[in-house]
Amino acid sequence: WNQYIYSIYSLPRTVLGYLFATYIAPSATLDIGLQQEKKREIYMKIQPPFEDLFDAVELVEETRQLDSTYLRKLQALHKETVFKKAEDTTSEIGTGISPLPHVSKNTEYWNMVPEEYRHFNFNELLNNKLEFEHFRQFLEAHSSSMDLMCWTDIEQFRRITYRDRKQREAKSIYIKNKYLNKKYFFGPNSPASVYQQDQIMNLSGGWGKILHEQLDAAVLIEIQKHVLNRLENVWLPLFLASEQFAARQKIKVQIKDIAEELLLQKRERKIGVWKPVESKWISSSCEIIAFRKALLNPVTARQFQRFVALKGDLLENGVLFWQEVQKYKDLCHSHCDESIIYKKIMTIINCFINSSIPPALQIDIPVEQAQKIIEHRKELGPYVFREAQMTIFGVLFKFWPQFCEFRKNLTDEKIMSVLERRQEYSKQKKKMATSASK
């Protein structure tokens, strides 16, 4: 990908599709292990492709190369997991247990869930401890905790090794007594239909066997399937459609901006922003991506914008221009009406390229580049601002290490106050220079 990163605009769509299908897509032959959310994000941005299409992939690869010690720990953990899986497989063969199937999202409840939250499933919820606790409380509030408790108890049973027979027997009897009665699984509020309840009854050998003997593992797994189906197709969509869940996601977006900013600063202090190679200062792809993320982060971007304003008259506008072009790219990915996209193009041109307020060119790019945008804005398609944005990015990137050094030992509040004082001092200095010249 590094070979193509600056010529992505000329890549055939088939090549991009090949890269996605081979390394990123679900069940890819050479899956690099991106999170599902990142995979979906790349898929949504693949047409039209821009230079930041595979940023997530770049970061994953850089992270893998940065810390070999961490990698060795992961490998050791992987071996341990493989061993545990092998042990579990042995136990499941011995008890007739088959893995739980994927539960499809096929109920009308999922239609109530906002589009941006429909990628959630029960497994993701299990990995998010905070939201899982909110989900548990949500079920309690709706007097439906039994489904989650039943699923959890059967899951705990499945994780007991086959060698520990006494513990498996005790857990099986506990589950049978607590859930397989007319108050829950064989009652009117059962997660299984009457037909499914009869199937479980036949599988277990009849009511008499359920009352007096422990249940086979295969029976418990079938019960867990029905419980999971209701959890994932009734209670989970209702939870995701709730106002409380949506409110928490908005707060998380704000916290994520601040958290990314703090992590970026921590990383800068640890490994430095620049590295010397052949006596020249060059940046890694990870640093380029980090700078791009910084410009998209409202906290960092505001600070950096104020910082570069002290370095040149048009640099502050450069930050705004870069951000507006990113919004334009998002608009292209939304595949909205062409008239809306064209209106955005003209807004950017009128603000930064051909402004009615002197100077007409409000950003630091060559005049020829600006003229090309104005004359060929209809022919360049989604890449109308490509060269200009790359130019501005290069200009601003030169000031990034200075900014990182400046803010290294300052809090966010102090950064802004120091920059404001410097800006005020700069204004006073200009006034004095103007007065002296007169």
Short mmCIF file of N, CA and C in Angstrom, two decimals, residues 16 56 105 117 233 269 300 358:
data_model
loop_
_atom_site.label_atom_id
_atom_site.label_comp_id
_atom_site.label_asym_id
_atom_site.label_seq_id
_atom_site.Cartn_x
_atom_site.Cartn_y
_atom_site.Cartn_z
N LEU A 16 -8.31 -1.74 -5.53
CA LEU A 16 -8.78 -1.39 -4.19
C LEU A 16 -9.66 -2.51 -3.63
N ALA A 56 -6.17 3.31 9.06
CA ALA A 56 -6.30 2.34 10.17
C ALA A 56 -5.35 1.17 9.97
N LYS A 105 -29.95 -11.13 12.72
CA LYS A 105 -30.79 -10.01 13.17
C LYS A 105 -32.03 -9.96 12.28
N TYR A 117 -25.96 2.25 14.97
CA TYR A 117 -25.79 1.31 16.07
C TYR A 117 -26.15 -0.14 15.68
N ASN A 233 -32.26 -10.58 19.66
CA ASN A 233 -33.27 -10.11 18.70
C ASN A 233 -34.44 -9.37 19.31
N ARG A 269 5.91 12.06 23.79
CA ARG A 269 6.93 12.15 24.83
C ARG A 269 7.77 10.88 24.90
N THR A 300 -7.29 19.51 19.64
CA THR A 300 -5.94 19.73 19.12
C THR A 300 -5.94 20.73 17.97
N PRO A 358 -10.28 40.74 0.17
CA PRO A 358 -8.85 40.66 -0.18
C PRO A 358 -8.03 40.05 0.95
#
